[in-house]
Coordinates of C-alpha atoms (C1' of nucleotides) in Angstrom, one line a residue:
Chain L
M16 CA 119.7 48.3 107.3
Q17 CA 117.4 46.2 105.9
N18 CA 114.6 48.8 105.6
L19 CA 116.5 50.1 102.7
K20 CA 116.6 47.8 101.2
K21 CA 113.1 47.2 101.2
I22 CA 112.5 50.2 99.3
G23 CA 115.0 50.1 96.8
L24 CA 117.8 51.6 98.5
K25 CA 121.4 50.4 98.7
A26 CA 122.6 50.2 102.1
T27 CA 125.5 52.6 101.7
T28 CA 127.1 54.3 105.0
P29 CA 125.9 57.7 105.0
R30 CA 122.2 56.2 104.1
L31 CA 123.0 54.0 107.7
K32 CA 124.4 56.7 109.9
I33 CA 122.2 59.9 108.4
L34 CA 118.6 57.1 109.1
E35 CA 120.8 56.5 113.1
L36 CA 121.2 59.6 113.2
F37 CA 117.8 60.6 113.5
Q38 CA 117.0 57.7 115.7
N39 CA 119.8 58.6 118.6
S40 CA 119.9 62.2 118.3
T41 CA 117.7 64.0 121.0
Q42 CA 117.2 66.5 119.0
R43 CA 114.1 65.6 116.6
H44 CA 114.3 68.3 114.2
L45 CA 117.2 68.3 112.2
S46 CA 118.3 71.2 109.1
A47 CA 120.2 69.4 106.5
D48 CA 123.7 71.5 107.9
D49 CA 122.6 70.0 111.3
V50 CA 123.0 66.8 110.3
Y51 CA 125.7 66.9 108.2
R52 CA 127.8 69.2 111.0
S53 CA 127.0 66.0 113.7
L54 CA 128.4 63.7 110.7
M55 CA 131.3 65.7 110.9
I56 CA 131.6 65.4 114.7
E57 CA 131.4 61.5 114.5
N58 CA 134.6 62.1 112.1
Q59 CA 131.9 60.5 109.2
D60 CA 133.2 62.0 106.0
I61 CA 129.9 62.6 104.1
G62 CA 129.2 65.2 101.5
L63 CA 126.7 67.8 102.6
A64 CA 125.3 67.0 98.8
T65 CA 125.6 63.9 99.9
V66 CA 122.9 64.5 102.4
Y67 CA 120.5 66.4 101.0
R68 CA 120.4 63.3 98.2
V69 CA 119.6 60.9 101.3
L70 CA 117.1 62.9 103.5
A71 CA 114.9 63.7 99.9
Q72 CA 115.6 60.0 99.3
F73 CA 114.1 59.3 103.1
E74 CA 111.2 62.1 102.7
Q75 CA 110.1 60.3 99.5
A76 CA 110.4 56.9 101.3
G77 CA 108.1 58.3 103.8
I78 CA 110.8 57.5 106.3
L79 CA 111.0 61.4 106.8
S80 CA 109.1 64.0 107.0
R81 CA 109.9 67.8 106.0
N82 CA 108.9 70.8 107.1
Y83 CA 109.8 75.1 107.1
F84 CA 109.2 76.6 109.8
A85 CA 109.3 80.4 108.4
G86 CA 108.3 82.8 111.4
N87 CA 111.9 81.4 113.6
D88 CA 114.6 83.3 114.3
A89 CA 116.0 81.7 117.7
G90 CA 117.8 78.6 115.9
G91 CA 119.8 80.5 113.6
V92 CA 117.9 81.2 110.8
S93 CA 120.5 84.5 109.2
G94 CA 121.5 85.4 105.7
G95 CA 120.6 84.6 102.5
G96 CA 117.5 81.8 101.3
G97 CA 114.6 82.6 102.8
G98 CA 114.5 79.0 105.7
R99 CA 115.5 76.0 105.5
A100 CA 114.1 73.3 105.9
V101 CA 113.8 70.3 108.8
Y102 CA 113.3 66.9 108.6
E103 CA 111.9 65.1 111.6
L104 CA 111.8 61.0 111.5
A105 CA 107.9 60.0 109.9
D106 CA 107.4 57.4 113.3
A107 CA 104.6 59.2 114.7
Q108 CA 101.3 60.1 113.1
H109 CA 100.7 63.2 111.6
H110 CA 100.9 65.8 113.7
D111 CA 101.5 70.0 114.1
H112 CA 104.2 72.1 115.4
L113 CA 104.2 74.6 117.8
V114 CA 107.6 77.0 117.8
C115 CA 108.7 79.2 120.5
L116 CA 109.5 82.0 119.2
D117 CA 112.1 83.0 122.2
C118 CA 114.7 79.8 122.5
G119 CA 112.8 78.0 119.2
K120 CA 112.4 74.9 120.3
V121 CA 109.4 72.7 118.7
E122 CA 106.6 71.1 120.4
E123 CA 104.5 68.9 118.2
F124 CA 100.5 68.5 118.6
F125 CA 97.6 67.2 117.6
D126 CA 93.9 67.8 116.6
A127 CA 91.3 66.6 115.5
D128 CA 88.9 69.2 115.2
I129 CA 91.3 71.5 113.4
E130 CA 91.7 67.9 111.1
A131 CA 88.4 67.5 110.3
K132 CA 88.1 70.8 109.4
Q133 CA 90.1 71.6 107.0
H134 CA 89.1 69.0 105.0
A135 CA 85.8 70.7 105.3
I136 CA 87.1 73.3 104.4
A137 CA 88.6 72.0 100.9
K138 CA 85.8 70.0 100.2
T139 CA 83.6 73.4 100.4
K140 CA 85.6 74.9 97.9
G141 CA 85.5 71.7 95.6
F142 CA 89.4 70.3 96.3
A143 CA 90.1 67.0 97.6
L144 CA 92.8 68.3 100.2
A145 CA 96.1 66.4 99.5
D146 CA 98.4 68.1 102.5
H147 CA 98.8 70.6 105.4
A148 CA 101.6 72.7 106.7
L149 CA 100.1 74.4 110.3
S150 CA 102.9 76.0 112.9
L151 CA 101.9 78.2 115.1
Y152 CA 104.6 80.7 116.7
A153 CA 104.8 81.2 120.3
H154 CA 106.4 83.3 123.6
C155 CA 107.1 80.4 125.6
T156 CA 105.3 81.7 129.8
K157 CA 106.7 79.4 131.6
K158 CA 109.5 80.2 133.8
N159 CA 111.5 76.8 132.6
C160 CA 111.4 77.9 129.0
P161 CA 115.2 77.6 127.9
S162 CA 115.7 81.5 127.0
K163 CA 114.5 82.7 131.1
H164 CA 117.6 81.6 131.6
V165 CA 119.8 83.6 130.1
A166 CA 120.7 87.2 131.1
A167 CA 119.4 89.0 127.7
Chain H
M23 CA 100.8 108.5 98.4
Q24 CA 100.1 110.1 101.8
N25 CA 99.9 106.5 103.3
L26 CA 103.6 106.6 103.0
K27 CA 104.4 109.7 104.1
K28 CA 102.1 108.4 107.3
I29 CA 104.2 105.6 108.1
G30 CA 107.9 107.3 107.7
L31 CA 108.4 107.0 104.6
K32 CA 109.5 108.9 101.5
A33 CA 107.1 109.2 98.7
T34 CA 109.4 107.6 95.8
T35 CA 108.7 106.5 92.4
P36 CA 109.7 102.5 93.5
R37 CA 106.9 102.7 96.4
L38 CA 104.1 104.4 94.9
K39 CA 104.6 102.1 92.1
I40 CA 104.9 98.9 93.7
L41 CA 101.6 99.9 96.0
E42 CA 100.3 100.7 93.1
L43 CA 100.6 97.2 91.3
F44 CA 99.5 94.8 94.3
Q45 CA 96.6 97.3 94.0
N46 CA 95.9 96.4 90.5
S47 CA 96.6 93.8 90.1
T48 CA 94.7 90.9 89.4
Q49 CA 97.0 88.3 91.3
R50 CA 96.7 89.3 94.7
H51 CA 100.1 87.5 96.2
L52 CA 102.9 88.0 94.7
S53 CA 106.6 87.7 94.5
A54 CA 109.6 89.6 94.9
D55 CA 110.8 88.4 91.4
D56 CA 106.6 89.1 90.1
V57 CA 106.5 92.2 91.3
Y58 CA 110.5 93.3 89.7
R59 CA 108.9 91.5 86.3
S60 CA 105.7 93.5 86.5
L61 CA 107.7 96.6 86.9
M62 CA 110.0 95.5 84.2
I63 CA 107.5 95.1 81.6
E64 CA 105.8 98.8 82.5
N65 CA 109.3 99.8 81.3
Q66 CA 109.9 101.3 85.5
D67 CA 113.9 101.0 86.0
I68 CA 113.2 99.4 89.6
G69 CA 116.1 97.4 90.4
L70 CA 115.6 94.0 92.8
A71 CA 117.3 94.7 95.7
T72 CA 114.7 98.0 95.9
V73 CA 112.1 95.7 95.3
Y74 CA 113.5 93.6 98.4
R75 CA 113.7 96.6 100.3
V76 CA 110.5 98.3 99.9
L77 CA 108.3 95.3 100.1
A78 CA 110.0 95.2 103.5
Q79 CA 109.2 97.9 104.3
F80 CA 105.4 97.4 103.5
E81 CA 105.6 94.5 105.6
Q82 CA 106.7 96.5 108.7
A83 CA 104.3 98.9 108.3
G84 CA 101.3 96.4 108.0
I85 CA 100.4 97.6 104.8
L86 CA 101.4 94.0 103.2
S87 CA 101.3 90.8 104.6
R88 CA 104.0 87.9 103.8
N89 CA 103.3 84.0 103.4
Y90 CA 106.0 80.8 102.1
F91 CA 104.0 78.4 100.4
A92 CA 106.5 75.4 100.6
G93 CA 104.8 72.6 99.3
N94 CA 104.1 74.6 96.1
D95 CA 105.3 73.6 92.7
A96 CA 103.4 74.3 90.3
G97 CA 104.0 78.6 90.2
G98 CA 107.3 78.0 89.5
V99 CA 109.3 76.6 91.7
S100 CA 112.2 74.7 90.6
G101 CA 115.8 75.7 91.6
G102 CA 118.0 76.9 94.8
G103 CA 116.8 78.0 97.9
G104 CA 114.0 76.3 99.3
G105 CA 110.7 78.6 98.3
R106 CA 110.7 82.2 97.5
A107 CA 108.4 84.5 100.0
V108 CA 104.9 86.2 98.3
Y109 CA 103.4 89.3 99.7
E110 CA 99.4 90.1 99.6
L111 CA 97.8 93.2 100.6
A112 CA 96.7 93.4 104.4
D113 CA 93.5 95.1 104.0
A114 CA 91.1 92.0 104.4
Q115 CA 90.8 90.3 107.7
H116 CA 93.5 87.8 108.3
H117 CA 93.1 85.0 106.8
D118 CA 95.1 80.8 106.0
H119 CA 95.4 79.8 102.3
L120 CA 94.2 76.7 100.4
V121 CA 96.7 76.1 97.5
C122 CA 95.6 74.2 94.2
L123 CA 98.8 71.8 93.2
D124 CA 97.6 71.5 89.8
C125 CA 97.7 75.6 89.0
G126 CA 98.9 76.9 92.0
K127 CA 96.1 78.7 92.5
V128 CA 95.6 80.2 95.7
E129 CA 92.6 80.6 97.8
E130 CA 92.0 82.1 101.0
F131 CA 90.0 81.0 103.9
F132 CA 89.1 81.9 107.8
D133 CA 88.3 79.7 110.2
A134 CA 87.1 80.5 113.4
D135 CA 86.9 77.3 114.9
I136 CA 90.4 76.5 114.2
E137 CA 91.6 80.1 115.0
A138 CA 90.6 79.8 118.6
K139 CA 91.7 75.8 118.6
Q140 CA 94.8 76.9 117.6
H141 CA 94.9 79.6 120.5
A142 CA 93.7 76.8 123.2
I143 CA 96.0 74.7 122.3
A144 CA 98.9 77.3 122.9
K145 CA 97.8 78.1 126.0
T146 CA 97.7 74.4 126.8
K147 CA 101.2 74.0 126.1
G148 CA 102.2 76.8 128.4
F149 CA 102.2 79.2 125.4
A150 CA 101.1 82.8 124.4
L151 CA 100.2 82.7 120.7
A152 CA 102.1 85.2 118.5
D153 CA 101.1 84.0 115.2
H154 CA 100.7 81.6 112.8
A155 CA 101.0 79.4 109.4
L156 CA 98.2 76.9 108.2
S157 CA 98.5 76.4 104.4
L158 CA 96.6 74.1 103.5
Y159 CA 97.4 71.6 99.5
A160 CA 95.1 70.0 97.5
H161 CA 93.6 69.2 94.3
C162 CA 91.1 70.9 92.4
T163 CA 87.8 68.7 91.8
K164 CA 86.1 71.2 89.7
K165 CA 86.1 71.1 85.6
N166 CA 86.8 74.8 85.5
C167 CA 90.1 74.4 87.4
P168 CA 93.0 76.5 84.9
S169 CA 94.4 72.9 85.0
K170 CA 91.9 70.7 83.3
H171 CA 92.0 72.8 80.5
V172 CA 95.7 72.1 79.8
A173 CA 96.6 68.8 77.7
A174 CA 99.3 67.3 79.3
Chain M
dG6 C1' 131.2 43.6 86.7
dT7 C1' 127.9 46.6 87.1
dA8 C1' 124.8 50.3 87.9
dT9 C1' 124.7 52.9 91.9
dA10 C1' 126.3 56.0 95.2
dT11 C1' 129.5 59.5 96.3
dG12 C1' 132.4 63.4 97.0
dC13 C1' 133.8 67.3 95.2
dA14 C1' 133.2 71.6 93.1
dA15 C1' 129.8 74.7 89.9
dA16 C1' 125.7 76.1 89.9
dA17 C1' 120.9 77.7 90.4
dC18 C1' 118.3 80.6 93.3
dT19 C1' 116.8 83.8 96.9
dT20 C1' 117.3 87.5 100.0
dT21 C1' 120.5 91.0 101.7
dT22 C1' 123.7 94.3 101.8
dG23 C1' 128.1 97.3 100.9
dC24 C1' 128.7 101.8 98.5
dA25 C1' 128.8 105.6 95.4
dT26 C1' 125.1 108.9 93.0
dC27 C1' 120.5 110.2 93.0
dC28 C1' 116.1 112.1 94.6
dT29 C1' 112.8 113.9 97.8
dT30 C1' 112.0 117.1 101.6
Chain G
dA6 C1' 121.4 121.6 101.1
dA7 C1' 121.0 117.0 104.0
dG8 C1' 119.6 113.0 104.8
dG9 C1' 117.3 109.2 103.2
dA10 C1' 116.4 105.7 98.6
dT11 C1' 117.9 103.7 95.0
dG12 C1' 120.7 100.8 91.8
dC13 C1' 124.3 98.0 91.2
dA14 C1' 127.0 94.3 91.9
dA15 C1' 128.7 91.6 95.4
dA16 C1' 127.9 88.6 99.1
dA17 C1' 125.7 85.1 101.6
dG18 C1' 122.8 81.1 102.5
dT19 C1' 120.5 77.0 101.1
dT20 C1' 119.5 73.5 98.4
dT21 C1' 120.7 71.2 93.3
dT22 C1' 123.8 69.6 89.6
dG23 C1' 127.6 67.6 86.4
dC24 C1' 130.9 64.5 86.8
dA25 C1' 135.5 61.3 87.9
dT26 C1' 135.8 57.5 91.0
dA27 C1' 134.7 54.3 94.5
dT28 C1' 131.0 50.8 96.2
dA29 C1' 127.3 47.3 96.9
dC30 C1' 125.5 43.3 95.5

DNA sequence: GTATATGCAAAACTTTTGCATCCTT
DNA sequence: AAGGATGCAAAAGTTTTGCATATAC
């Protein structure tokens, strides 16, 4: 609540509820539609457009970070527009993602060597690295993967 | 032309022209719309839907590979649907991409250490790596960057 | 009281699909 | 001749925007 004012945003119900959702949800990575639907379930009458606006503001404020998981189909990516964005709380340190191709679960990892190499590569090519996106797409080899429990 | 039959596709004008476009274009990375527009300029009356279909077929056949450059805005990403896909000839070895945030230019690189690390990370977490996407977003520090020549 | 936010609906985009027609084999 | 391929238009999805109304400070 005070957080919001600090970044120049009024403490409105939509913003409070969305922030709360990210802090309390068991799912760390949420799409705009996930957020919208969760709010609907809580009987919060918040428009989808507002969700997008708040998400964008939070990202710009550094509260959330946005990712695109392109190769993912397990999560329910079907129709039209390429792939949707998912947001996560930007509380922890920087990390990259490993997405399970079978169940859609997302794991996070950080590797200092890879990070360092990325900077070195950019520098060598005459660039100053500003950002990067690294996603691994993989199949789970453990029996406890959710997809293993479903009769296909 | 023989190539197409080999993969079970009829040698039609759209497919020939699109393949030719990728082989002759100075731009290595093309979106569906780029392809469509280039064909229009050549007075080839090929529908956008066909472009998408052919691109998908070529990707499945291993002739092209698809990438998503999310953080990129310089290339003209504006409106609705998140981000568009770009295709490139899958002739060279596997590589990742470095995208200039100023002019949108795309450079390619390959780093064996990063590749190895990715596999190791997936394995450690109990996954078998199937695919990955790594894109670096950076600012050009050279004076010969196209964006440096434009009065902002 | 005023500026900012919200909600709704419509628009902007990318990608996919249905269907009649056309072209390759 | 036959079946796959194309084109057009419409649909499906995600994200953005315009505008009148409601809300926070």
